[in-house]
GROMACS .gro file of C-alpha atoms in nm:
model
  274
    1MET     CA    1  -0.004   0.018  -0.015
    2MET     CA    2   0.298   0.254   0.076
    3ARG     CA    3   0.485   0.237  -0.226
    4PRO     CA    4   0.246   0.351  -0.473
    5VAL     CA    5   0.108   0.605  -0.240
    6ALA     CA    6   0.495   0.711  -0.212
    7ILE     CA    7   0.590   0.717  -0.560
    8ALA     CA    8   0.250   0.955  -0.651
    9TYR     CA    9   0.369   1.182  -0.344
   10GLY     CA   10   0.687   1.184  -0.536
   11ARG     CA   11   0.572   1.310  -0.814
   12ALA     CA   12   0.335   1.536  -0.704
   13LEU     CA   13   0.631   1.698  -0.502
   14ARG     CA   14   0.834   1.771  -0.808
   15SER     CA   15   0.533   1.919  -0.969
   16GLN     CA   16   0.414   2.120  -0.690
   17PHE     CA   17   0.708   2.333  -0.738
   18SER     CA   18   0.688   2.394  -1.130
   19GLY     CA   19   0.628   2.738  -1.279
   20ARG     CA   20   0.296   2.609  -1.420
   21MET     CA   21   0.131   2.509  -1.084
   22LEU     CA   22   0.264   2.812  -0.913
   23VAL     CA   23   0.130   3.025  -1.148
   24LEU     CA   24  -0.195   2.761  -1.173
   25SER     CA   25  -0.274   2.898  -0.790
   26ILE     CA   26  -0.254   3.274  -0.889
   27VAL     CA   27  -0.622   3.323  -1.006
   28PRO     CA   28  -0.780   3.071  -0.727
   29LEU     CA   29  -0.599   3.343  -0.500
   30LEU     CA   30  -0.727   3.651  -0.641
   31LEU     CA   31  -1.048   3.530  -0.668
   32SER     CA   32  -1.037   3.437  -0.283
   33LEU     CA   33  -0.901   3.760  -0.186
   34ALA     CA   34  -1.176   3.932  -0.350
   35LEU     CA   35  -1.376   3.746  -0.194
   36TRP     CA   36  -1.263   3.790   0.145
   37GLY     CA   37  -1.102   4.127   0.154
   38GLY     CA   38  -1.487   4.210   0.068
   39LEU     CA   39  -1.633   4.038   0.298
   40LEU     CA   40  -1.417   4.097   0.582
   41TYR     CA   41  -1.416   4.443   0.514
   42ALA     CA   42  -1.786   4.503   0.503
   43GLY     CA   43  -1.878   4.197   0.765
   44MET     CA   44  -1.654   4.164   1.023
   45GLN     CA   45  -1.764   4.441   1.286
   46PRO     CA   46  -2.139   4.254   1.213
   47LEU     CA   47  -1.987   3.958   1.291
   48LEU     CA   48  -1.792   4.053   1.615
   49ASP     CA   49  -2.115   4.270   1.720
   50TRP     CA   50  -2.382   3.983   1.656
   51LEU     CA   51  -2.142   3.748   1.850
   52HIS     CA   52  -2.083   3.960   2.135
   53ALA     CA   53  -2.461   4.013   2.171
   54LEU     CA   54  -2.499   3.686   2.153
   55PHE     CA   55  -2.278   3.600   2.431
   56ALA     CA   56  -2.423   3.871   2.643
   57ASP     CA   57  -2.783   3.711   2.609
   58TYR     CA   58  -2.692   3.354   2.655
   59GLY     CA   59  -2.454   3.376   2.941
   60LEU     CA   60  -2.150   3.264   2.719
   61PHE     CA   61  -1.869   3.484   2.871
   62GLU     CA   62  -1.913   3.342   3.207
   63THR     CA   63  -1.889   2.975   3.068
   64SER     CA   64  -1.617   3.064   2.851
   65ASN     CA   65  -1.405   3.256   3.105
   66GLY     CA   66  -1.452   2.935   3.325
   67ILE     CA   67  -1.346   2.648   3.078
   68LEU     CA   68  -1.042   2.920   2.984
   69ALA     CA   69  -0.950   2.913   3.310
   70THR     CA   70  -0.967   2.552   3.388
   71LEU     CA   71  -0.744   2.515   3.124
   72GLY     CA   72  -0.521   2.758   3.231
   73LEU     CA   73  -0.585   3.045   2.961
   74GLY     CA   74  -0.745   3.278   3.134
   75PHE     CA   75  -0.554   3.555   2.921
   76LEU     CA   76  -0.737   3.431   2.650
   77LYS     CA   77  -1.110   3.558   2.816
   78THR     CA   78  -1.021   3.886   2.607
   79LEU     CA   79  -0.963   3.782   2.270
   80VAL     CA   80  -1.302   3.479   2.360
   81ILE     CA   81  -1.524   3.686   2.041
   82PRO     CA   82  -1.239   3.717   1.778
   83LEU     CA   83  -1.105   3.408   1.838
   84VAL     CA   84  -1.476   3.252   1.804
   85ALA     CA   85  -1.494   3.488   1.459
   86MET     CA   86  -1.243   3.317   1.374
   87LEU     CA   87  -1.281   2.970   1.402
   88VAL     CA   88  -1.647   2.993   1.280
   89LEU     CA   89  -1.465   3.176   0.934
   90LEU     CA   90  -1.172   2.905   0.874
   91PRO     CA   91  -1.468   2.640   0.725
   92LEU     CA   92  -1.583   2.910   0.518
   93MET     CA   93  -1.268   3.020   0.363
   94ILE     CA   94  -1.130   2.635   0.355
   95ILE     CA   95  -1.471   2.562   0.133
   96THR     CA   96  -1.381   2.859  -0.058
   97SER     CA   97  -1.045   2.781  -0.125
   98LEU     CA   98  -1.166   2.366  -0.256
   99LEU     CA   99  -1.481   2.530  -0.479
  100PHE     CA  100  -1.159   2.752  -0.624
  101ILE     CA  101  -0.905   2.507  -0.728
  102GLY     CA  102  -1.196   2.252  -0.829
  103VAL     CA  103  -1.329   2.469  -1.077
  104GLY     CA  104  -1.020   2.683  -1.165
  105ALA     CA  105  -0.742   2.454  -1.079
  106MET     CA  106  -0.823   2.047  -1.089
  107PRO     CA  107  -0.890   2.035  -1.485
  108ALA     CA  108  -0.536   2.195  -1.523
  109ILE     CA  109  -0.402   1.956  -1.290
  110ALA     CA  110  -0.572   1.625  -1.458
  111ARG     CA  111  -0.465   1.790  -1.801
  112HIS     CA  112  -0.057   1.808  -1.681
  113VAL     CA  113  -0.063   1.467  -1.509
  114SER     CA  114  -0.185   1.266  -1.784
  115ARG     CA  115   0.035   1.475  -2.038
  116VAL     CA  116   0.345   1.459  -1.877
  117GLN     CA  117   0.293   1.092  -1.709
  118PHE     CA  118   0.036   0.912  -1.881
  119PRO     CA  119  -0.027   1.020  -2.223
  120ALA     CA  120  -0.113   0.706  -2.379
  121LEU     CA  121  -0.394   0.669  -2.125
  122GLU     CA  122  -0.753   0.638  -2.246
  123ARG     CA  123  -0.998   0.881  -2.186
  124ARG     CA  124  -1.340   0.697  -2.064
  125GLU     CA  125  -1.534   1.029  -1.896
  126GLY     CA  126  -1.688   0.883  -1.641
  127GLY     CA  127  -1.723   1.136  -1.446
  128SER     CA  128  -1.933   1.544  -1.518
  129PHE     CA  129  -1.901   1.833  -1.423
  130LEU     CA  130  -2.259   1.831  -1.215
  131GLY     CA  131  -2.128   1.509  -1.105
  132SER     CA  132  -1.843   1.633  -0.965
  133LEU     CA  133  -2.062   1.947  -0.808
  134GLY     CA  134  -2.308   1.699  -0.642
  135VAL     CA  135  -2.011   1.556  -0.489
  136ASN     CA  136  -1.798   1.861  -0.391
  137LEU     CA  137  -2.095   2.005  -0.241
  138SER     CA  138  -2.263   1.725  -0.063
  139GLY     CA  139  -1.890   1.667   0.152
  140ILE     CA  140  -1.834   2.031   0.213
  141VAL     CA  141  -2.212   2.070   0.365
  142VAL     CA  142  -2.070   1.723   0.562
  143PHE     CA  143  -1.734   1.877   0.659
  144ALA     CA  144  -1.908   2.180   0.721
  145LEU     CA  145  -2.137   2.020   1.006
  146LEU     CA  146  -1.895   1.836   1.143
  147TRP     CA  147  -1.650   2.115   1.162
  148LEU     CA  148  -1.883   2.332   1.349
  149VAL     CA  149  -2.002   2.113   1.601
  150THR     CA  150  -1.600   2.040   1.710
  151LEU     CA  151  -1.533   2.363   1.771
  152PRO     CA  152  -1.511   2.326   2.139
  153LEU     CA  153  -1.180   2.108   2.054
  154TYR     CA  154  -0.988   2.401   1.975
  155ALA     CA  155  -0.930   2.461   2.303
  156LEU     CA  156  -0.711   2.162   2.338
  157ALA     CA  157  -0.463   2.226   1.999
  158PRO     CA  158  -0.314   1.868   1.943
  159VAL     CA  159  -0.716   1.696   1.953
  160ALA     CA  160  -0.826   2.014   1.745
  161ILE     CA  161  -0.571   1.934   1.461
  162VAL     CA  162  -0.614   1.570   1.505
  163VAL     CA  163  -0.985   1.576   1.441
  164GLN     CA  164  -0.938   1.862   1.132
  165ALA     CA  165  -0.730   1.639   0.963
  166VAL     CA  166  -0.963   1.344   0.963
  167LEU     CA  167  -1.197   1.583   0.888
  168TRP     CA  168  -1.021   1.658   0.572
  169GLY     CA  169  -0.896   1.319   0.489
  170TRP     CA  170  -1.217   1.190   0.448
  171LEU     CA  171  -1.299   1.514   0.253
  172THR     CA  172  -1.055   1.492   0.016
  173ALA     CA  173  -1.010   1.142  -0.001
  174ARG     CA  174  -1.388   1.176  -0.121
  175VAL     CA  175  -1.421   1.483  -0.331
  176MET     CA  176  -1.039   1.459  -0.501
  177SER     CA  177  -1.066   1.114  -0.622
  178TYR     CA  178  -1.373   1.164  -0.811
  179ASP     CA  179  -1.214   1.459  -0.965
  180ALA     CA  180  -0.925   1.306  -1.069
  181LEU     CA  181  -1.124   1.026  -1.193
  182ALA     CA  182  -1.334   1.184  -1.395
  183ILE     CA  183  -1.205   1.247  -1.731
  184HIS     CA  184  -0.969   0.916  -1.770
  185ALA     CA  185  -1.195   0.657  -1.586
  186SER     CA  186  -1.550   0.531  -1.631
  187LEU     CA  187  -1.819   0.461  -1.369
  188GLU     CA  188  -1.744   0.119  -1.341
  189GLU     CA  189  -1.312   0.160  -1.327
  190ARG     CA  190  -1.414   0.465  -1.068
  191ARG     CA  191  -1.568   0.268  -0.853
  192ALA     CA  192  -1.334  -0.022  -0.859
  193ILE     CA  193  -1.048   0.144  -0.782
  194VAL     CA  194  -1.203   0.393  -0.531
  195HIS     CA  195  -1.359   0.028  -0.334
  196ALA     CA  196  -0.989  -0.133  -0.397
  197HIS     CA  197  -0.806   0.102  -0.298
  198ARG     CA  198  -0.973   0.299   0.011
  199ARG     CA  199  -0.732   0.319   0.255
  200SER     CA  200  -0.452   0.447   0.000
  201LEU     CA  201  -0.719   0.731  -0.087
  202LEU     CA  202  -0.783   0.811   0.320
  203LEU     CA  203  -0.422   0.814   0.373
  204ILE     CA  204  -0.343   1.067   0.146
  205GLY     CA  205  -0.637   1.260   0.258
  206THR     CA  206  -0.548   1.246   0.632
  207VAL     CA  207  -0.189   1.371   0.534
  208SER     CA  208  -0.318   1.634   0.294
  209GLY     CA  209  -0.505   1.711   0.632
  210LEU     CA  210  -0.231   1.702   0.858
  211LEU     CA  211  -0.082   1.980   0.616
  212GLY     CA  212  -0.413   2.140   0.638
  213ALA     CA  213  -0.431   2.201   1.006
  214LEU     CA  214  -0.139   2.421   1.011
  215PRO     CA  215  -0.287   2.765   0.785
  216GLY     CA  216  -0.595   2.745   1.035
  217VAL     CA  217  -0.353   2.685   1.353
  218ALA     CA  218  -0.099   2.949   1.266
  219TRP     CA  219  -0.390   3.168   1.180
  220VAL     CA  220  -0.543   3.144   1.500
  221GLY     CA  221  -0.247   3.136   1.731
  222GLY     CA  222  -0.116   3.427   1.549
  223ALA     CA  223  -0.367   3.602   1.610
  224LEU     CA  224  -0.337   3.544   1.975
  225PHE     CA  225  -0.051   3.791   1.956
  226SER     CA  226  -0.227   4.038   1.805
  227VAL     CA  227  -0.543   4.103   1.666
  228VAL     CA  228  -0.431   4.333   1.447
  229LEU     CA  229  -0.276   4.097   1.260
  230PHE     CA  230  -0.610   3.929   1.167
  231PRO     CA  231  -0.650   4.060   0.790
  232VAL     CA  232  -0.259   3.949   0.711
  233LEU     CA  233  -0.300   3.599   0.858
  234ALA     CA  234  -0.586   3.599   0.707
  235VAL     CA  235  -0.454   3.650   0.319
  236LEU     CA  236  -0.151   3.391   0.414
  237SER     CA  237  -0.376   3.109   0.554
  238ILE     CA  238  -0.568   3.107   0.182
  239TRP     CA  239  -0.300   3.120   0.037
  240LEU     CA  240  -0.145   2.792   0.197
  241TYR     CA  241  -0.434   2.649   0.195
  242LEU     CA  242  -0.458   2.687  -0.175
  243VAL     CA  243  -0.125   2.550  -0.244
  244ILE     CA  244  -0.202   2.271  -0.020
  245PHE     CA  245  -0.504   2.197  -0.249
  246ILE     CA  246  -0.266   2.178  -0.550
  247PHE     CA  247  -0.046   1.978  -0.379
  248THR     CA  248  -0.333   1.722  -0.297
  249GLY     CA  249  -0.495   1.759  -0.588
  250LEU     CA  250  -0.196   1.660  -0.782
  251TRP     CA  251  -0.075   1.368  -0.510
  252PHE     CA  252  -0.455   1.188  -0.581
  253GLN     CA  253  -0.399   1.237  -0.952
  254TYR     CA  254  -0.092   1.073  -1.003
  255PHE     CA  255  -0.173   0.828  -0.796
  256CYS     CA  256  -0.542   0.737  -0.950
  257LEU     CA  257  -0.426   0.730  -1.259
  258GLN     CA  258  -0.166   0.487  -1.201
  259ALA     CA  259  -0.406   0.246  -1.038
  260LEU     CA  260  -0.617   0.340  -1.321
  261ALA     CA  261  -0.342   0.261  -1.572
  262ASP     CA  262  -0.283  -0.070  -1.353
  263LEU     CA  263  -0.587  -0.216  -1.371
  264ARG     CA  264  -0.632  -0.180  -1.729
  265ALA     CA  265  -0.298  -0.336  -1.744
  266GLY     CA  266  -0.424  -0.615  -1.553
  267GLN     CA  267  -0.754  -0.635  -1.742
  268VAL     CA  268  -0.537  -0.675  -2.071
  269LEU     CA  269  -0.351  -0.927  -1.899
  270LYS     CA  270  -0.653  -1.149  -1.783
  271ASP     CA  271  -0.783  -1.094  -2.121
  272ILE     CA  272  -0.485  -1.271  -2.331
  273ALA     CA  273  -0.438  -1.520  -2.130
  274PRO     CA  274  -0.498  -1.871  -2.277
   0.00000   0.00000   0.00000
């Protein structure tokens, strides 16, 4: 199981730092910055005001202060509202980054990997744009709901990293395996590969999830020192998410197309065997 995963990792790492892949992150970055720059400018203060009123109306300041004091983090009580705002916005940033990568980058990643590594692989068009959109949206809804449910775990950073890695592992394995095989595999081939390699796909997703946890932890952790850094750290986090998503897309693409090539090679050998 590990060798194909490691080979795909090495290929993805080499491709990640090519000029084409670095340029590929520019358009999603500009789209994300335009969206989130406008949203943060227009909506950040109303969001903080709404959260402050919510905490005041339901006595959540006392509850949060008690929890922080128990954990030895009482010095954070003045930052509770900005931190909650950041944790609410994080999944939205991840979701928009994933959508922009899916629309603006994954088709180019598929063409790049196919041309460089698998030029002779036949295209059987087992996926579609609507199918990809459905897989993306359904996965994102489940991801966002689970993220919100597990927000309290951010009081224990190591636990939060593990939980986020598992969530991202499931989401990326679901979404990117579909996108990676949509052009080249038939419906039956895609289902066979996802079933046969589900552990490897989940492993790739979970490792990518650990990488994907870093921007969020850096954003929240850096903001503890200065809330003024909020916009700067938000921009940095968005860019890091995009880079990690592109690398993850490359990793899944190399692994899935190699699995497809191996599946077809095995089928050919079976057909010609006496």
